[in-house]
XYZ file of N, CA and C in Angstrom:
423
model
N 71.746 93.240 90.988
C 72.510 92.157 90.338
C 73.720 92.745 90.041
N 74.998 92.343 90.412
C 76.171 92.932 89.943
C 76.459 92.269 88.434
N 77.371 93.191 87.798
C 77.777 92.797 86.478
C 78.957 92.214 86.447
N 79.618 91.447 85.437
C 80.778 90.732 85.397
C 81.848 91.659 85.740
N 81.746 92.797 85.234
C 82.601 94.024 85.435
C 83.182 94.036 87.074
N 81.987 93.947 87.739
C 82.334 93.934 89.172
C 82.538 92.786 89.817
N 82.519 91.660 89.325
C 82.736 90.412 89.880
C 83.879 89.556 89.221
N 84.264 89.828 88.081
C 85.210 89.306 87.379
C 85.956 90.080 86.345
N 86.616 91.272 86.698
C 87.005 92.209 86.060
C 87.913 91.657 84.724
N 88.976 90.679 85.084
C 89.676 89.970 84.013
C 88.812 89.352 83.049
N 87.958 88.551 83.447
C 87.092 87.986 82.556
C 86.298 89.094 81.527
N 85.541 90.004 82.289
C 85.129 91.234 81.402
C 85.950 91.832 80.426
N 87.039 92.087 80.810
C 88.102 92.798 79.778
C 88.162 91.924 78.558
N 88.479 90.456 78.976
C 88.715 89.544 77.794
C 87.487 89.540 77.064
N 86.250 89.532 77.739
C 85.099 89.302 76.913
C 84.788 90.585 75.959
N 85.267 91.774 76.583
C 85.001 92.962 75.787
C 85.846 93.116 74.676
N 87.171 92.583 74.809
C 88.240 92.492 73.766
C 87.644 91.488 72.320
N 87.062 90.438 72.991
C 86.620 89.417 72.060
C 85.378 90.040 71.161
N 84.432 90.657 71.939
C 83.232 91.326 71.265
C 83.784 92.434 70.261
N 84.785 93.134 70.582
C 85.347 94.235 69.627
C 85.823 93.245 68.391
N 86.810 92.351 68.664
C 87.337 91.657 67.761
C 86.435 91.093 66.650
N 85.355 90.518 67.279
C 84.416 89.753 66.313
C 83.253 90.922 65.850
N 83.515 92.146 66.273
C 82.591 93.069 66.004
C 81.049 92.731 66.179
N 81.003 92.298 67.324
C 79.653 92.298 67.945
C 79.281 93.300 68.902
N 79.361 94.590 68.384
C 79.256 95.913 68.884
C 78.050 96.072 69.896
N 76.803 95.446 69.587
C 75.715 95.392 70.392
C 75.796 94.841 71.517
N 76.694 93.743 71.684
C 76.902 93.253 72.996
C 77.941 93.833 74.091
N 78.586 94.904 73.616
C 79.517 95.581 74.222
C 78.778 96.190 75.579
N 79.538 95.984 76.669
C 78.962 96.880 77.834
C 79.576 98.295 77.816
N 78.843 98.962 77.040
C 79.350 100.500 76.482
C 79.613 101.465 77.856
N 78.677 101.483 78.689
C 78.882 102.595 79.678
C 79.984 102.105 80.718
N 80.432 101.051 81.047
C 81.648 100.669 81.707
C 82.882 100.643 80.658
N 82.690 99.994 79.336
C 83.863 100.359 78.434
C 84.205 101.658 78.332
N 83.245 102.649 78.255
C 83.700 104.201 78.234
C 84.373 104.577 79.504
N 83.759 104.173 80.555
C 84.451 104.459 81.860
C 86.033 103.936 81.838
N 86.188 102.779 81.384
C 87.623 102.151 81.356
C 88.402 103.042 80.662
N 87.934 103.397 79.258
C 88.981 104.064 78.383
C 89.132 105.378 79.015
N 88.187 106.156 79.473
C 88.579 107.373 80.128
C 89.552 107.008 81.199
N 89.391 106.159 82.042
C 90.362 105.894 83.232
C 91.834 105.595 82.540
N 91.866 105.016 81.499
C 93.370 104.654 80.942
C 93.864 106.046 80.559
N 93.050 107.142 79.967
C 93.831 108.255 79.783
C 94.078 109.084 81.103
N 93.131 109.101 81.972
C 93.409 109.645 83.413
C 94.730 109.247 83.846
N 94.917 107.795 83.825
C 95.976 107.176 84.586
C 97.167 107.704 83.815
N 97.306 107.818 82.565
C 98.507 108.130 81.616
C 98.785 109.599 82.142
N 97.949 110.525 82.236
C 98.073 111.961 82.496
C 98.512 111.931 84.156
N 97.983 111.161 85.192
C 98.341 111.030 86.124
C 99.973 110.789 86.394
N 100.419 109.562 85.588
C 101.554 109.311 85.510
C 102.642 110.383 85.181
N 102.323 110.904 84.218
C 103.062 111.977 83.689
C 103.371 113.119 84.711
N 102.029 113.468 85.581
C 102.070 114.428 86.321
C 102.783 114.252 87.690
N 102.800 112.866 88.120
C 103.752 112.319 89.419
C 105.094 112.364 88.817
N 105.469 112.253 87.840
C 107.033 112.407 87.399
C 107.318 113.903 87.396
N 106.621 114.863 86.753
C 106.851 116.314 86.677
C 106.768 116.699 88.247
N 106.103 116.238 89.188
C 105.818 117.080 90.343
C 107.162 116.308 91.101
N 107.804 115.187 90.991
C 108.672 114.799 91.680
C 110.099 115.409 91.078
N 110.207 115.275 89.869
C 111.466 116.031 89.060
C 111.659 117.639 89.604
N 110.597 118.626 89.465
C 110.565 119.726 90.005
C 110.791 119.958 91.363
N 109.968 119.031 92.160
C 110.565 118.969 93.728
C 111.946 119.037 93.790
N 112.690 117.908 93.211
C 114.069 117.611 93.267
C 114.911 118.829 92.999
N 114.532 119.382 91.700
C 114.933 120.521 91.076
C 115.078 121.797 91.956
N 113.883 122.075 92.716
C 113.872 123.010 93.833
C 114.704 122.684 94.853
N 114.767 121.378 95.481
C 115.600 121.301 96.548
C 116.999 121.447 96.132
N 117.651 120.824 94.837
C 118.687 120.871 94.485
C 119.331 122.485 94.443
N 118.317 123.349 93.989
C 118.763 124.798 93.810
C 118.915 125.663 95.135
N 118.038 125.081 95.957
C 117.691 125.958 97.153
C 118.176 125.349 98.751
N 118.576 124.222 98.557
C 119.048 123.505 99.522
C 120.371 122.870 99.029
N 121.419 123.525 98.732
C 122.641 122.761 98.008
C 123.458 121.698 98.837
N 123.295 121.744 100.056
C 123.867 120.793 101.003
C 123.208 119.243 100.811
N 122.103 119.343 100.332
C 121.282 118.135 100.042
C 121.611 117.157 98.651
N 122.562 118.162 97.985
C 123.078 117.590 96.609
C 123.773 116.134 96.879
N 123.697 115.380 95.745
C 124.420 114.123 95.761
C 124.171 113.308 94.641
N 124.946 112.343 94.237
C 125.045 111.314 93.210
C 123.595 110.675 93.136
N 122.985 110.344 94.333
C 121.683 109.598 94.389
C 120.853 110.589 93.813
N 120.801 111.665 94.225
C 119.545 112.773 93.405
C 119.768 112.951 91.957
N 121.091 113.135 91.478
C 121.231 112.989 90.065
C 120.536 111.678 89.270
N 120.914 110.723 90.056
C 120.384 109.470 89.534
C 118.876 109.314 89.478
N 118.270 109.597 90.436
C 116.907 109.705 90.737
C 116.285 110.770 89.667
N 116.992 111.732 89.498
C 116.295 112.873 88.421
C 116.439 112.149 86.982
N 117.664 111.646 86.848
C 117.768 110.965 85.395
C 116.787 109.979 85.228
N 116.661 109.141 86.214
C 115.576 108.139 85.992
C 114.075 108.701 85.665
N 113.816 109.774 86.450
C 112.501 110.413 86.175
C 112.599 111.202 84.807
N 113.496 111.763 84.468
C 113.759 112.059 83.284
C 113.373 111.222 82.004
N 113.908 109.941 82.315
C 113.909 108.888 81.217
C 112.374 108.543 81.117
N 112.073 108.142 82.335
C 110.606 107.560 82.351
C 109.686 108.692 81.530
N 109.589 110.000 82.111
C 108.890 110.948 81.536
C 109.172 111.035 80.034
N 110.453 111.020 79.425
C 110.488 111.237 77.936
C 109.943 109.890 77.472
N 109.952 108.938 77.854
C 109.377 107.572 77.250
C 107.761 107.809 77.248
N 107.141 108.132 78.099
C 105.874 108.500 78.303
C 105.243 109.448 77.237
N 105.938 110.519 77.361
C 105.523 111.520 76.346
C 105.911 111.373 74.651
N 106.821 110.502 74.558
C 106.795 110.174 73.207
C 105.931 109.314 72.782
N 105.074 108.650 73.708
C 104.052 107.525 73.229
C 102.569 108.512 73.470
N 102.796 109.652 73.900
C 101.612 110.227 74.285
C 101.516 111.906 73.701
N 101.577 112.101 72.477
C 101.573 113.315 72.005
C 100.528 114.425 72.484
N 99.339 114.043 72.972
C 98.616 115.161 73.502
C 98.846 115.624 75.013
N 99.494 114.754 75.634
C 99.985 115.011 76.846
C 101.346 116.023 76.646
N 102.025 115.807 75.701
C 103.200 116.490 75.517
C 103.258 117.785 75.124
N 101.840 117.808 74.159
C 101.167 119.203 73.527
C 100.624 120.022 74.703
N 100.222 119.474 75.714
C 99.527 120.104 76.869
C 100.695 120.272 78.227
N 101.864 120.105 77.864
C 102.844 120.161 78.840
C 103.029 121.276 79.797
N 102.931 122.428 79.071
C 102.951 123.864 79.893
C 101.853 123.844 81.071
N 100.840 123.530 80.651
C 99.616 123.567 81.621
C 99.870 122.508 82.726
N 100.552 121.457 82.586
C 100.568 120.321 83.443
C 101.738 120.864 84.218
N 103.009 121.637 83.764
C 104.132 122.160 84.503
C 103.542 123.161 85.482
N 102.645 123.929 85.079
C 101.855 124.921 86.045
C 101.181 124.401 87.119
N 100.451 123.440 86.958
C 99.743 122.820 87.569
C 100.622 121.817 88.729
N 101.574 121.299 88.236
C 102.304 120.343 89.092
C 103.295 121.122 90.020
N 103.536 122.355 89.594
C 104.555 123.316 90.276
C 103.939 123.517 91.592
N 102.464 123.815 91.599
C 101.956 124.124 92.765
C 102.224 123.013 93.973
N 102.249 121.729 93.620
C 102.291 120.644 94.520
C 103.872 120.713 95.017
N 104.652 120.790 93.927
C 106.011 120.517 94.035
C 106.539 121.792 95.155
N 106.269 123.154 95.143
C 106.480 123.986 95.749
C 106.057 123.783 97.127
N 104.789 123.196 97.152
C 104.416 122.992 98.545
C 105.136 121.899 99.318
N 105.498 120.981 98.699
C 106.258 120.007 99.303
C 107.766 120.316 99.709
N 108.297 121.442 98.609
C 109.614 121.901 98.975
C 109.641 122.793 100.036
N 108.417 123.405 100.049
C 108.556 124.571 101.210
C 108.279 123.669 102.619
N 107.512 122.731 102.747
C 107.642 121.684 103.884
C 108.806 121.043 104.184
N 109.416 120.524 103.305
C 110.664 119.759 103.345
C 111.978 121.000 103.916
N 111.834 121.849 103.188
C 113.137 122.852 103.497
C 112.596 123.853 104.730
N 111.248 124.040 105.070
C 111.040 124.812 106.500
C 111.012 126.333 106.054
N 111.034 126.626 104.814
C 110.604 128.185 104.764
C 109.847 128.219 103.392
N 109.327 129.604 103.178
C 108.272 129.979 102.017
C 109.226 130.582 101.062
N 110.230 130.847 101.172
C 110.950 131.710 100.268
C 111.373 131.196 98.872
N 110.474 130.493 97.974
C 110.752 130.002 97.164
C 109.959 130.522 95.798
N 110.251 130.611 94.636
C 109.650 131.371 93.639
C 108.152 130.807 93.408
N 107.282 131.793 93.114
C 105.811 131.447 92.866
C 105.420 130.748 91.720
N 106.141 131.045 90.831
C 106.249 130.468 89.394
C 107.302 129.320 89.234
N 107.067 128.646 88.373
C 108.105 127.515 88.134
C 109.234 128.257 87.522
N 110.252 128.184 88.048
C 111.681 128.742 87.512
C 112.239 128.042 86.264
N 111.803 126.889 85.833
C 112.307 126.012 85.072
C 111.197 125.903 83.850
N 112.021 125.909 82.456
C 111.414 125.385 81.367
C 111.293 124.105 81.211
N 110.465 123.629 80.341
C 110.409 122.214 80.136
C 111.343 121.526 79.504
N 112.211 122.546 78.898
C 113.316 122.069 78.234
C 114.555 121.716 79.329
N 114.552 122.735 80.456
C 115.346 122.439 81.183
C 115.026 121.320 82.401
N 114.000 121.187 82.449
C 113.360 119.993 83.369
C 113.795 118.672 82.768
N 113.730 118.622 81.390
C 114.195 117.447 80.802
C 115.350 117.115 80.399
N 116.421 118.445 80.683
C 117.735 118.158 80.127
C 118.538 117.588 81.464
N 119.105 116.426 80.908
C 119.877 115.455 82.031
C 121.139 116.044 82.475
N 121.407 117.123 81.789
C 122.624 118.049 82.489
C 122.402 119.086 83.180
N 120.961 119.462 83.393
C 120.649 120.789 84.206
C 120.457 120.337 85.637
N 121.168 121.065 86.239
C 121.124 121.387 87.867
C 121.228 122.688 88.267
N 120.080 123.361 88.525
C 120.203 124.658 88.704
C 121.048 124.972 90.046
N 121.625 126.321 89.830
C 122.652 126.622 90.937
C 121.967 127.634 91.740
């Protein structure tokens, strides 16, 4: 037998919110509620990592493929920085762990940049600090 979570997610969420609001804790679908809460945290982390990966990728291309530079890229990087800044303002724990995220995200960005440029001659470690990554006037030469 399937639970309401599986057949009517929206209804399940509304029901769980109502149960919380009326303090009817014994009726909560605790296993699924726990899974959903952890999923929310995971989604926030992935959102931040996506923006970091994209931003680092653009910075690598900007630095090592100067002929690809253009206003469109500056605009894209500005939007990524702005979105990332807003997300980190609302998520202190993610900001506190940003150095680990940069290290992890750099591997993906490096791989993408190597494929896009057709060569492997890029720094093994992220050459940018968090402050540089977030600085809207930073475009490495």
